PDB file of N, CA, C and O in Angstrom:
ATOM      1  N   MET A   1     -47.267 -51.017  -1.823  1.00  0.00           N
ATOM      2  CA  MET A   1     -46.721 -49.804  -2.374  1.00  0.00           C
ATOM      3  C   MET A   1     -46.100 -50.154  -3.722  1.00  0.00           C
ATOM      4  O   MET A   1     -45.293 -51.072  -3.817  1.00  0.00           O
ATOM      5  N   PRO A   2     -46.431 -49.376  -4.762  1.00  0.00           N
ATOM      6  CA  PRO A   2     -45.894 -49.689  -6.085  1.00  0.00           C
ATOM      7  C   PRO A   2     -44.418 -49.316  -6.187  1.00  0.00           C
ATOM      8  O   PRO A   2     -43.950 -48.367  -5.566  1.00  0.00           O
ATOM      9  N   LYS A   3     -43.711 -50.092  -6.971  1.00  0.00           N
ATOM     10  CA  LYS A   3     -42.295 -49.799  -7.213  1.00  0.00           C
ATOM     11  C   LYS A   3     -42.173 -48.644  -8.190  1.00  0.00           C
ATOM     12  O   LYS A   3     -42.960 -48.534  -9.113  1.00  0.00           O
ATOM     13  N   SER A   4     -41.149 -47.812  -7.934  1.00  0.00           N
ATOM     14  CA  SER A   4     -40.917 -46.717  -8.876  1.00  0.00           C
ATOM     15  C   SER A   4     -40.259 -47.271 -10.131  1.00  0.00           C
ATOM     16  O   SER A   4     -39.543 -48.264 -10.091  1.00  0.00           O
ATOM     17  N   ARG A   5     -40.563 -46.613 -11.219  1.00  0.00           N
ATOM     18  CA  ARG A   5     -39.985 -47.076 -12.475  1.00  0.00           C
ATOM     19  C   ARG A   5     -38.515 -46.692 -12.545  1.00  0.00           C
ATOM     20  O   ARG A   5     -38.124 -45.616 -12.121  1.00  0.00           O
ATOM     21  N   ILE A   6     -37.733 -47.553 -13.079  1.00  0.00           N
ATOM     22  CA  ILE A   6     -36.307 -47.294 -13.266  1.00  0.00           C
ATOM     23  C   ILE A   6     -36.137 -46.677 -14.644  1.00  0.00           C
ATOM     24  O   ILE A   6     -36.551 -47.260 -15.641  1.00  0.00           O
ATOM     25  N   ARG A   7     -35.561 -45.514 -14.655  1.00  0.00           N
ATOM     26  CA  ARG A   7     -35.356 -44.828 -15.922  1.00  0.00           C
ATOM     27  C   ARG A   7     -34.072 -45.313 -16.565  1.00  0.00           C
ATOM     28  O   ARG A   7     -33.034 -45.410 -15.925  1.00  0.00           O
ATOM     29  N   LYS A   8     -34.187 -45.561 -17.822  1.00  0.00           N
ATOM     30  CA  LYS A   8     -33.014 -45.989 -18.567  1.00  0.00           C
ATOM     31  C   LYS A   8     -32.207 -44.743 -18.938  1.00  0.00           C
ATOM     32  O   LYS A   8     -32.750 -43.766 -19.427  1.00  0.00           O
ATOM     33  N   LYS A   9     -30.917 -44.787 -18.648  1.00  0.00           N
ATOM     34  CA  LYS A   9     -30.065 -43.650 -18.969  1.00  0.00           C
ATOM     35  C   LYS A   9     -29.855 -43.580 -20.472  1.00  0.00           C
ATOM     36  O   LYS A   9     -29.722 -44.602 -21.143  1.00  0.00           O
ATOM     37  N   ALA A  10     -29.806 -42.356 -20.964  1.00  0.00           N
ATOM     38  CA  ALA A  10     -29.567 -42.164 -22.390  1.00  0.00           C
ATOM     39  C   ALA A  10     -28.125 -42.511 -22.708  1.00  0.00           C
ATOM     40  O   ALA A  10     -27.228 -42.367 -21.867  1.00  0.00           O
ATOM     41  N   ASP A  11     -27.918 -42.981 -23.914  1.00  0.00           N
ATOM     42  CA  ASP A  11     -26.554 -43.286 -24.340  1.00  0.00           C
ATOM     43  C   ASP A  11     -25.723 -42.009 -24.349  1.00  0.00           C
ATOM     44  O   ASP A  11     -26.235 -40.913 -24.552  1.00  0.00           O
ATOM     45  N   TYR A  12     -24.439 -42.195 -24.136  1.00  0.00           N
ATOM     46  CA  TYR A  12     -23.537 -41.043 -24.092  1.00  0.00           C
ATOM     47  C   TYR A  12     -23.469 -40.403 -25.470  1.00  0.00           C
ATOM     48  O   TYR A  12     -23.217 -41.056 -26.472  1.00  0.00           O
ATOM     49  N   THR A  13     -23.674 -39.101 -25.485  1.00  0.00           N
ATOM     50  CA  THR A  13     -23.496 -38.335 -26.716  1.00  0.00           C
ATOM     51  C   THR A  13     -22.425 -37.290 -26.451  1.00  0.00           C
ATOM     52  O   THR A  13     -22.559 -36.479 -25.533  1.00  0.00           O
ATOM     53  N   PRO A  14     -21.350 -37.349 -27.191  1.00  0.00           N
ATOM     54  CA  PRO A  14     -20.273 -36.385 -26.955  1.00  0.00           C
ATOM     55  C   PRO A  14     -20.750 -34.966 -27.290  1.00  0.00           C
ATOM     56  O   PRO A  14     -21.621 -34.783 -28.138  1.00  0.00           O
ATOM     57  N   PRO A  15     -20.182 -33.984 -26.600  1.00  0.00           N
ATOM     58  CA  PRO A  15     -20.587 -32.601 -26.883  1.00  0.00           C
ATOM     59  C   PRO A  15     -20.204 -32.207 -28.298  1.00  0.00           C
ATOM     60  O   PRO A  15     -19.237 -32.713 -28.864  1.00  0.00           O
ATOM     61  N   GLN A  16     -20.995 -31.319 -28.848  1.00  0.00           N
ATOM     62  CA  GLN A  16     -20.717 -30.876 -30.205  1.00  0.00           C
ATOM     63  C   GLN A  16     -19.427 -30.085 -30.240  1.00  0.00           C
ATOM     64  O   GLN A  16     -19.111 -29.351 -29.304  1.00  0.00           O
ATOM     65  N   ALA A  17     -18.698 -30.278 -31.305  1.00  0.00           N
ATOM     66  CA  ALA A  17     -17.433 -29.566 -31.464  1.00  0.00           C
ATOM     67  C   ALA A  17     -17.718 -28.083 -31.655  1.00  0.00           C
ATOM     68  O   ALA A  17     -18.614 -27.701 -32.403  1.00  0.00           O
ATOM     69  N   LYS A  18     -16.973 -27.268 -30.931  1.00  0.00           N
ATOM     70  CA  LYS A  18     -17.159 -25.826 -31.056  1.00  0.00           C
ATOM     71  C   LYS A  18     -16.571 -25.361 -32.373  1.00  0.00           C
ATOM     72  O   LYS A  18     -15.539 -25.850 -32.821  1.00  0.00           O
ATOM     73  N   GLN A  19     -17.241 -24.420 -32.957  1.00  0.00           N
ATOM     74  CA  GLN A  19     -16.723 -23.866 -34.192  1.00  0.00           C
ATOM     75  C   GLN A  19     -15.573 -22.920 -33.851  1.00  0.00           C
ATOM     76  O   GLN A  19     -15.681 -22.094 -32.951  1.00  0.00           O
ATOM     77  N   THR A  20     -14.510 -23.086 -34.554  1.00  0.00           N
ATOM     78  CA  THR A  20     -13.361 -22.220 -34.307  1.00  0.00           C
ATOM     79  C   THR A  20     -13.551 -20.911 -35.051  1.00  0.00           C
ATOM     80  O   THR A  20     -13.978 -20.879 -36.200  1.00  0.00           O
ATOM     81  N   THR A  21     -13.256 -19.849 -34.378  1.00  0.00           N
ATOM     82  CA  THR A  21     -13.312 -18.536 -35.004  1.00  0.00           C
ATOM     83  C   THR A  21     -11.896 -17.994 -35.091  1.00  0.00           C
ATOM     84  O   THR A  21     -11.101 -18.125 -34.159  1.00  0.00           O
ATOM     85  N   ASN A  22     -11.614 -17.429 -36.198  1.00  0.00           N
ATOM     86  CA  ASN A  22     -10.289 -16.857 -36.393  1.00  0.00           C
ATOM     87  C   ASN A  22     -10.187 -15.548 -35.636  1.00  0.00           C
ATOM     88  O   ASN A  22     -11.017 -14.658 -35.808  1.00  0.00           O
ATOM     89  N   ILE A  23      -9.177 -15.451 -34.796  1.00  0.00           N
ATOM     90  CA  ILE A  23      -8.929 -14.218 -34.066  1.00  0.00           C
ATOM     91  C   ILE A  23      -8.016 -13.356 -34.925  1.00  0.00           C
ATOM     92  O   ILE A  23      -6.930 -13.778 -35.308  1.00  0.00           O
ATOM     93  N   LYS A  24      -8.482 -12.191 -35.205  1.00  0.00           N
ATOM     94  CA  LYS A  24      -7.704 -11.307 -36.055  1.00  0.00           C
ATOM     95  C   LYS A  24      -6.787 -10.458 -35.185  1.00  0.00           C
ATOM     96  O   LYS A  24      -7.237  -9.603 -34.437  1.00  0.00           O
ATOM     97  N   LEU A  25      -5.512 -10.748 -35.226  1.00  0.00           N
ATOM     98  CA  LEU A  25      -4.534  -9.981 -34.472  1.00  0.00           C
ATOM     99  C   LEU A  25      -4.022  -8.856 -35.355  1.00  0.00           C
ATOM    100  O   LEU A  25      -3.621  -9.075 -36.488  1.00  0.00           O
ATOM    101  N   THR A  26      -4.045  -7.673 -34.815  1.00  0.00           N
ATOM    102  CA  THR A  26      -3.534  -6.556 -35.583  1.00  0.00           C
ATOM    103  C   THR A  26      -2.010  -6.617 -35.591  1.00  0.00           C
ATOM    104  O   THR A  26      -1.383  -7.095 -34.654  1.00  0.00           O
ATOM    105  N   SER A  27      -1.464  -6.152 -36.647  1.00  0.00           N
ATOM    106  CA  SER A  27      -0.011  -6.179 -36.787  1.00  0.00           C
ATOM    107  C   SER A  27       0.599  -5.112 -35.888  1.00  0.00           C
ATOM    108  O   SER A  27       0.269  -3.940 -35.990  1.00  0.00           O
ATOM    109  N   ARG A  28       1.441  -5.530 -35.001  1.00  0.00           N
ATOM    110  CA  ARG A  28       2.130  -4.600 -34.105  1.00  0.00           C
ATOM    111  C   ARG A  28       3.631  -4.786 -34.249  1.00  0.00           C
ATOM    112  O   ARG A  28       4.317  -5.123 -33.302  1.00  0.00           O
ATOM    113  N   GLY A  29       4.083  -4.551 -35.438  1.00  0.00           N
ATOM    114  CA  GLY A  29       5.500  -4.716 -35.718  1.00  0.00           C
ATOM    115  C   GLY A  29       6.387  -3.685 -35.054  1.00  0.00           C
ATOM    116  O   GLY A  29       7.593  -3.853 -34.977  1.00  0.00           O
ATOM    117  N   TRP A  30       5.799  -2.615 -34.569  1.00  0.00           N
ATOM    118  CA  TRP A  30       6.570  -1.545 -33.957  1.00  0.00           C
ATOM    119  C   TRP A  30       6.929  -1.855 -32.513  1.00  0.00           C
ATOM    120  O   TRP A  30       7.836  -1.231 -31.958  1.00  0.00           O
ATOM    121  N   VAL A  31       6.245  -2.816 -31.893  1.00  0.00           N
ATOM    122  CA  VAL A  31       6.402  -3.030 -30.454  1.00  0.00           C
ATOM    123  C   VAL A  31       7.795  -3.551 -30.101  1.00  0.00           C
ATOM    124  O   VAL A  31       8.453  -3.014 -29.206  1.00  0.00           O
ATOM    125  N   ALA A  32       8.243  -4.581 -30.787  1.00  0.00           N
ATOM    126  CA  ALA A  32       9.534  -5.178 -30.444  1.00  0.00           C
ATOM    127  C   ALA A  32      10.702  -4.200 -30.624  1.00  0.00           C
ATOM    128  O   ALA A  32      11.551  -4.086 -29.732  1.00  0.00           O
ATOM    129  N   PRO A  33      10.773  -3.474 -31.755  1.00  0.00           N
ATOM    130  CA  PRO A  33      11.892  -2.530 -31.877  1.00  0.00           C
ATOM    131  C   PRO A  33      11.859  -1.410 -30.831  1.00  0.00           C
ATOM    132  O   PRO A  33      12.904  -1.033 -30.294  1.00  0.00           O
ATOM    133  N   VAL A  34      10.669  -0.893 -30.531  1.00  0.00           N
ATOM    134  CA  VAL A  34      10.577   0.180 -29.537  1.00  0.00           C
ATOM    135  C   VAL A  34      10.942  -0.345 -28.152  1.00  0.00           C
ATOM    136  O   VAL A  34      11.653   0.314 -27.390  1.00  0.00           O
ATOM    137  N   MET A  35      10.465  -1.546 -27.832  1.00  0.00           N
ATOM    138  CA  MET A  35      10.768  -2.149 -26.532  1.00  0.00           C
ATOM    139  C   MET A  35      12.278  -2.343 -26.372  1.00  0.00           C
ATOM    140  O   MET A  35      12.855  -1.953 -25.344  1.00  0.00           O
ATOM    141  N   LEU A  36      12.900  -2.935 -27.362  1.00  0.00           N
ATOM    142  CA  LEU A  36      14.347  -3.153 -27.284  1.00  0.00           C
ATOM    143  C   LEU A  36      15.115  -1.836 -27.248  1.00  0.00           C
ATOM    144  O   LEU A  36      16.124  -1.722 -26.532  1.00  0.00           O
ATOM    145  N   ALA A  37      14.644  -0.847 -28.005  1.00  0.00           N
ATOM    146  CA  ALA A  37      15.310   0.453 -27.988  1.00  0.00           C
ATOM    147  C   ALA A  37      15.238   1.088 -26.605  1.00  0.00           C
ATOM    148  O   ALA A  37      16.230   1.657 -26.119  1.00  0.00           O
ATOM    149  N   MET A  38      14.079   0.982 -25.956  1.00  0.00           N
ATOM    150  CA  MET A  38      13.941   1.549 -24.610  1.00  0.00           C
ATOM    151  C   MET A  38      14.868   0.837 -23.623  1.00  0.00           C
ATOM    152  O   MET A  38      15.491   1.483 -22.779  1.00  0.00           O
ATOM    153  N   PHE A  39      14.924  -0.487 -23.719  1.00  0.00           N
ATOM    154  CA  PHE A  39      15.825  -1.240 -22.841  1.00  0.00           C
ATOM    155  C   PHE A  39      17.275  -0.809 -23.048  1.00  0.00           C
ATOM    156  O   PHE A  39      18.014  -0.566 -22.089  1.00  0.00           O
ATOM    157  N   LEU A  40      17.680  -0.718 -24.298  1.00  0.00           N
ATOM    158  CA  LEU A  40      19.075  -0.384 -24.594  1.00  0.00           C
ATOM    159  C   LEU A  40      19.406   1.058 -24.225  1.00  0.00           C
ATOM    160  O   LEU A  40      20.513   1.340 -23.745  1.00  0.00           O
ATOM    161  N   ILE A  41      18.477   1.986 -24.452  1.00  0.00           N
ATOM    162  CA  ILE A  41      18.718   3.378 -24.071  1.00  0.00           C
ATOM    163  C   ILE A  41      18.877   3.478 -22.558  1.00  0.00           C
ATOM    164  O   ILE A  41      19.785   4.160 -22.055  1.00  0.00           O
ATOM    165  N   GLY A  42      17.995   2.804 -21.817  1.00  0.00           N
ATOM    166  CA  GLY A  42      18.094   2.832 -20.356  1.00  0.00           C
ATOM    167  C   GLY A  42      19.395   2.232 -19.859  1.00  0.00           C
ATOM    168  O   GLY A  42      20.054   2.777 -18.971  1.00  0.00           O
ATOM    169  N   LEU A  43      19.775   1.102 -20.438  1.00  0.00           N
ATOM    170  CA  LEU A  43      21.032   0.463 -20.044  1.00  0.00           C
ATOM    171  C   LEU A  43      22.226   1.342 -20.386  1.00  0.00           C
ATOM    172  O   LEU A  43      23.137   1.521 -19.561  1.00  0.00           O
ATOM    173  N   ALA A  44      22.222   1.908 -21.594  1.00  0.00           N
ATOM    174  CA  ALA A  44      23.332   2.768 -22.002  1.00  0.00           C
ATOM    175  C   ALA A  44      23.405   4.014 -21.121  1.00  0.00           C
ATOM    176  O   ALA A  44      24.501   4.481 -20.777  1.00  0.00           O
ATOM    177  N   TRP A  45      22.256   4.547 -20.737  1.00  0.00           N
ATOM    178  CA  TRP A  45      22.216   5.742 -19.872  1.00  0.00           C
ATOM    179  C   TRP A  45      22.890   5.450 -18.531  1.00  0.00           C
ATOM    180  O   TRP A  45      23.720   6.222 -18.060  1.00  0.00           O
ATOM    181  N   ILE A  46      22.538   4.304 -17.938  1.00  0.00           N
ATOM    182  CA  ILE A  46      23.099   3.943 -16.631  1.00  0.00           C
ATOM    183  C   ILE A  46      24.591   3.633 -16.741  1.00  0.00           C
ATOM    184  O   ILE A  46      25.398   4.084 -15.918  1.00  0.00           O
ATOM    185  N   VAL A  47      24.977   2.886 -17.761  1.00  0.00           N
ATOM    186  CA  VAL A  47      26.394   2.529 -17.944  1.00  0.00           C
ATOM    187  C   VAL A  47      27.218   3.786 -18.197  1.00  0.00           C
ATOM    188  O   VAL A  47      28.304   3.951 -17.621  1.00  0.00           O
ATOM    189  N   LEU A  48      26.710   4.688 -19.034  1.00  0.00           N
ATOM    190  CA  LEU A  48      27.437   5.925 -19.324  1.00  0.00           C
ATOM    191  C   LEU A  48      27.595   6.771 -18.062  1.00  0.00           C
ATOM    192  O   LEU A  48      28.651   7.376 -17.843  1.00  0.00           O
ATOM    193  N   PHE A  49      26.583   6.776 -17.218  1.00  0.00           N
ATOM    194  CA  PHE A  49      26.659   7.525 -15.970  1.00  0.00           C
ATOM    195  C   PHE A  49      27.765   6.973 -15.073  1.00  0.00           C
ATOM    196  O   PHE A  49      28.542   7.728 -14.486  1.00  0.00           O
ATOM    197  N   TYR A  50      27.845   5.654 -14.977  1.00  0.00           N
ATOM    198  CA  TYR A  50      28.868   5.058 -14.109  1.00  0.00           C
ATOM    199  C   TYR A  50      30.267   5.140 -14.701  1.00  0.00           C
ATOM    200  O   TYR A  50      31.241   5.345 -13.975  1.00  0.00           O
ATOM    201  N   VAL A  51      30.379   4.980 -15.997  1.00  0.00           N
ATOM    202  CA  VAL A  51      31.704   4.991 -16.627  1.00  0.00           C
ATOM    203  C   VAL A  51      32.327   6.384 -16.562  1.00  0.00           C
ATOM    204  O   VAL A  51      33.540   6.522 -16.371  1.00  0.00           O
ATOM    205  N   THR A  52      31.511   7.415 -16.684  1.00  0.00           N
ATOM    206  CA  THR A  52      32.054   8.782 -16.681  1.00  0.00           C
ATOM    207  C   THR A  52      32.050   9.401 -15.288  1.00  0.00           C
ATOM    208  O   THR A  52      32.230  10.620 -15.162  1.00  0.00           O
ATOM    209  N   ASP A  53      31.858   8.615 -14.260  1.00  0.00           N
ATOM    210  CA  ASP A  53      31.847   9.082 -12.872  1.00  0.00           C
ATOM    211  C   ASP A  53      30.820  10.191 -12.639  1.00  0.00           C
ATOM    212  O   ASP A  53      31.058  11.132 -11.881  1.00  0.00           O
ATOM    213  N   GLY A  54      29.679  10.102 -13.299  1.00  0.00           N
ATOM    214  CA  GLY A  54      28.586  11.028 -13.055  1.00  0.00           C
ATOM    215  C   GLY A  54      28.595  12.305 -13.855  1.00  0.00           C
ATOM    216  O   GLY A  54      27.726  13.149 -13.668  1.00  0.00           O
ATOM    217  N   SER A  55      29.572  12.499 -14.746  1.00  0.00           N
ATOM    218  CA  SER A  55      29.603  13.744 -15.516  1.00  0.00           C
ATOM    219  C   SER A  55      28.726  13.676 -16.766  1.00  0.00           C
ATOM    220  O   SER A  55      28.342  14.708 -17.306  1.00  0.00           O
ATOM    221  N   LEU A  56      28.440  12.509 -17.234  1.00  0.00           N
ATOM    222  CA  LEU A  56      27.554  12.327 -18.393  1.00  0.00           C
ATOM    223  C   LEU A  56      26.434  11.386 -17.989  1.00  0.00           C
ATOM    224  O   LEU A  56      26.574  10.648 -17.033  1.00  0.00           O
ATOM    225  N   PRO A  57      25.349  11.295 -18.610  1.00  0.00           N
ATOM    226  CA  PRO A  57      24.816  12.008 -19.769  1.00  0.00           C
ATOM    227  C   PRO A  57      24.315  13.405 -19.434  1.00  0.00           C
ATOM    228  O   PRO A  57      24.448  14.313 -20.248  1.00  0.00           O
ATOM    229  N   VAL A  58      23.730  13.644 -18.254  1.00  0.00           N
ATOM    230  CA  VAL A  58      23.310  14.998 -17.870  1.00  0.00           C
ATOM    231  C   VAL A  58      23.924  15.284 -16.506  1.00  0.00           C
ATOM    232  O   VAL A  58      23.525  14.702 -15.498  1.00  0.00           O
ATOM    233  N   ASP A  59      24.867  16.203 -16.500  1.00  0.00           N
ATOM    234  CA  ASP A  59      25.608  16.494 -15.266  1.00  0.00           C
ATOM    235  C   ASP A  59      24.706  17.096 -14.188  1.00  0.00           C
ATOM    236  O   ASP A  59      24.880  16.830 -12.998  1.00  0.00           O
ATOM    237  N   ALA A  60      23.730  17.878 -14.585  1.00  0.00           N
ATOM    238  CA  ALA A  60      22.879  18.569 -13.616  1.00  0.00           C
ATOM    239  C   ALA A  60      21.970  17.609 -12.842  1.00  0.00           C
ATOM    240  O   ALA A  60      21.528  17.930 -11.745  1.00  0.00           O
ATOM    241  N   LEU A  61      21.689  16.448 -13.404  1.00  0.00           N
ATOM    242  CA  LEU A  61      20.794  15.502 -12.727  1.00  0.00           C
ATOM    243  C   LEU A  61      21.485  14.741 -11.606  1.00  0.00           C
ATOM    244  O   LEU A  61      20.820  14.157 -10.757  1.00  0.00           O
ATOM    245  N   ASP A  62      22.799  14.686 -11.642  1.00  0.00           N
ATOM    246  CA  ASP A  62      23.579  13.978 -10.631  1.00  0.00           C
ATOM    247  C   ASP A  62      23.109  12.528 -10.521  1.00  0.00           C
ATOM    248  O   ASP A  62      23.068  11.823 -11.509  1.00  0.00           O
ATOM    249  N   ASN A  63      22.769  12.062  -9.338  1.00  0.00           N
ATOM    250  CA  ASN A  63      22.375  10.654  -9.177  1.00  0.00           C
ATOM    251  C   ASN A  63      20.984  10.340  -9.734  1.00  0.00           C
ATOM    252  O   ASN A  63      20.598   9.177  -9.804  1.00  0.00           O
ATOM    253  N   TRP A  64      20.219  11.352 -10.121  1.00  0.00           N
ATOM    254  CA  TRP A  64      18.913  11.107 -10.734  1.00  0.00           C
ATOM    255  C   TRP A  64      19.059  10.511 -12.135  1.00  0.00           C
ATOM    256  O   TRP A  64      18.065  10.063 -12.732  1.00  0.00           O
ATOM    257  N   ASN A  65      20.277  10.516 -12.664  1.00  0.00           N
ATOM    258  CA  ASN A  65      20.511   9.848 -13.946  1.00  0.00           C
ATOM    259  C   ASN A  65      20.169   8.364 -13.861  1.00  0.00           C
ATOM    260  O   ASN A  65      19.725   7.772 -14.851  1.00  0.00           O
ATOM    261  N   ILE A  66      20.368   7.766 -12.708  1.00  0.00           N
ATOM    262  CA  ILE A  66      20.022   6.347 -12.534  1.00  0.00           C
ATOM    263  C   ILE A  66      18.511   6.166 -12.655  1.00  0.00           C
ATOM    264  O   ILE A  66      18.035   5.227 -13.294  1.00  0.00           O
ATOM    265  N   VAL A  67      17.760   7.086 -12.062  1.00  0.00           N
ATOM    266  CA  VAL A  67      16.298   7.010 -12.143  1.00  0.00           C
ATOM    267  C   VAL A  67      15.836   7.176 -13.585  1.00  0.00           C
ATOM    268  O   VAL A  67      14.917   6.484 -14.034  1.00  0.00           O
ATOM    269  N   VAL A  68      16.478   8.063 -14.320  1.00  0.00           N
ATOM    270  CA  VAL A  68      16.123   8.251 -15.725  1.00  0.00           C
ATOM    271  C   VAL A  68      16.394   6.968 -16.516  1.00  0.00           C
ATOM    272  O   VAL A  68      15.570   6.535 -17.331  1.00  0.00           O
ATOM    273  N   GLY A  69      17.530   6.349 -16.266  1.00  0.00           N
ATOM    274  CA  GLY A  69      17.852   5.095 -16.954  1.00  0.00           C
ATOM    275  C   GLY A  69      16.855   4.006 -16.634  1.00  0.00           C
ATOM    276  O   GLY A  69      16.368   3.298 -17.530  1.00  0.00           O
ATOM    277  N   PHE A  70      16.507   3.863 -15.358  1.00  0.00           N
ATOM    278  CA  PHE A  70      15.511   2.857 -14.997  1.00  0.00           C
ATOM    279  C   PHE A  70      14.128   3.246 -15.509  1.00  0.00           C
ATOM    280  O   PHE A  70      13.283   2.377 -15.758  1.00  0.00           O
ATOM    281  N   GLY A  71      13.885   4.528 -15.686  1.00  0.00           N
ATOM    282  CA  GLY A  71      12.622   4.969 -16.282  1.00  0.00           C
ATOM    283  C   GLY A  71      12.491   4.501 -17.716  1.00  0.00           C
ATOM    284  O   GLY A  71      11.419   4.054 -18.144  1.00  0.00           O
ATOM    285  N   PHE A  72      13.580   4.582 -18.474  1.00  0.00           N
ATOM    286  CA  PHE A  72      13.567   4.054 -19.845  1.00  0.00           C
ATOM    287  C   PHE A  72      13.325   2.543 -19.843  1.00  0.00           C
ATOM    288  O   PHE A  72      12.565   2.028 -20.663  1.00  0.00           O
ATOM    289  N   ILE A  73      13.961   1.848 -18.928  1.00  0.00           N
ATOM    290  CA  ILE A  73      13.771   0.401 -18.854  1.00  0.00           C
ATOM    291  C   ILE A  73      12.331   0.069 -18.469  1.00  0.00           C
ATOM    292  O   ILE A  73      11.708  -0.839 -19.043  1.00  0.00           O
ATOM    293  N   ALA A  74      11.768   0.811 -17.528  1.00  0.00           N
ATOM    294  CA  ALA A  74      10.370   0.592 -17.133  1.00  0.00           C
ATOM    295  C   ALA A  74       9.429   0.892 -18.298  1.00  0.00           C
ATOM    296  O   ALA A  74       8.420   0.198 -18.498  1.00  0.00           O
ATOM    297  N   ALA A  75       9.739   1.914 -19.070  1.00  0.00           N
ATOM    298  CA  ALA A  75       8.928   2.226 -20.247  1.00  0.00           C
ATOM    299  C   ALA A  75       9.002   1.085 -21.263  1.00  0.00           C
ATOM    300  O   ALA A  75       8.007   0.763 -21.926  1.00  0.00           O
ATOM    301  N   GLY A  76      10.172   0.466 -21.375  1.00  0.00           N
ATOM    302  CA  GLY A  76      10.302  -0.698 -22.255  1.00  0.00           C
ATOM    303  C   GLY A  76       9.406  -1.845 -21.805  1.00  0.00           C
ATOM    304  O   GLY A  76       8.773  -2.511 -22.621  1.00  0.00           O
ATOM    305  N   PHE A  77       9.332  -2.066 -20.487  1.00  0.00           N
ATOM    306  CA  PHE A  77       8.422  -3.094 -19.983  1.00  0.00           C
ATOM    307  C   PHE A  77       6.970  -2.696 -20.233  1.00  0.00           C
ATOM    308  O   PHE A  77       6.121  -3.538 -20.515  1.00  0.00           O
ATOM    309  N   GLY A  78       6.670  -1.416 -20.125  1.00  0.00           N
ATOM    310  CA  GLY A  78       5.312  -0.957 -20.411  1.00  0.00           C
ATOM    311  C   GLY A  78       4.932  -1.192 -21.865  1.00  0.00           C
ATOM    312  O   GLY A  78       3.809  -1.605 -22.172  1.00  0.00           O
ATOM    313  N   VAL A  79       5.863  -0.934 -22.774  1.00  0.00           N
ATOM    314  CA  VAL A  79       5.607  -1.164 -24.194  1.00  0.00           C
ATOM    315  C   VAL A  79       5.464  -2.657 -24.473  1.00  0.00           C
ATOM    316  O   VAL A  79       4.681  -3.069 -25.322  1.00  0.00           O
ATOM    317  N   SER A  80       6.178  -3.489 -23.705  1.00  0.00           N
ATOM    318  CA  SER A  80       6.135  -4.941 -23.965  1.00  0.00           C
ATOM    319  C   SER A  80       4.755  -5.528 -23.701  1.00  0.00           C
ATOM    320  O   SER A  80       4.441  -6.604 -24.203  1.00  0.00           O
ATOM    321  N   THR A  81       3.907  -4.847 -22.938  1.00  0.00           N
ATOM    322  CA  THR A  81       2.559  -5.365 -22.707  1.00  0.00           C
ATOM    323  C   THR A  81       1.691  -5.274 -23.952  1.00  0.00           C
ATOM    324  O   THR A  81       0.636  -5.893 -24.007  1.00  0.00           O
ATOM    325  N   GLN A  82       2.121  -4.523 -24.952  1.00  0.00           N
ATOM    326  CA  GLN A  82       1.364  -4.393 -26.199  1.00  0.00           C
ATOM    327  C   GLN A  82       1.719  -5.479 -27.209  1.00  0.00           C
ATOM    328  O   GLN A  82       1.127  -5.553 -28.272  1.00  0.00           O
ATOM    329  N   TRP A  83       2.685  -6.323 -26.880  1.00  0.00           N
ATOM    330  CA  TRP A  83       3.161  -7.345 -27.804  1.00  0.00           C
ATOM    331  C   TRP A  83       2.164  -8.488 -27.868  1.00  0.00           C
ATOM    332  O   TRP A  83       1.737  -9.011 -26.854  1.00  0.00           O
ATOM    333  N   LYS A  84       1.772  -8.873 -29.080  1.00  0.00           N
ATOM    334  CA  LYS A  84       0.853 -10.010 -29.251  1.00  0.00           C
ATOM    335  C   LYS A  84       1.493 -11.059 -30.096  1.00  0.00           C
ATOM    336  O   LYS A  84       2.243 -10.838 -30.942  1.00  0.00           O
TER     337      LYS A  84
END
């Protein structure tokens, strides 16, 4: 039975360097100020509600003022997803 030929392995050739492409990020300078404003408005809303024993900022909402404050904070987190 004939012997099989032994194949010589090719020398190591490193992979070609990938060409870098510049990623063009659009300017979103409005995101950080809006995000911080939403956080601060929500915090101020909740603090004002507790400091005034529920009479401010909107007396008719009663304890729903807390939900409104957390809504502003949640909106701030929503805006923060646009930050690049």
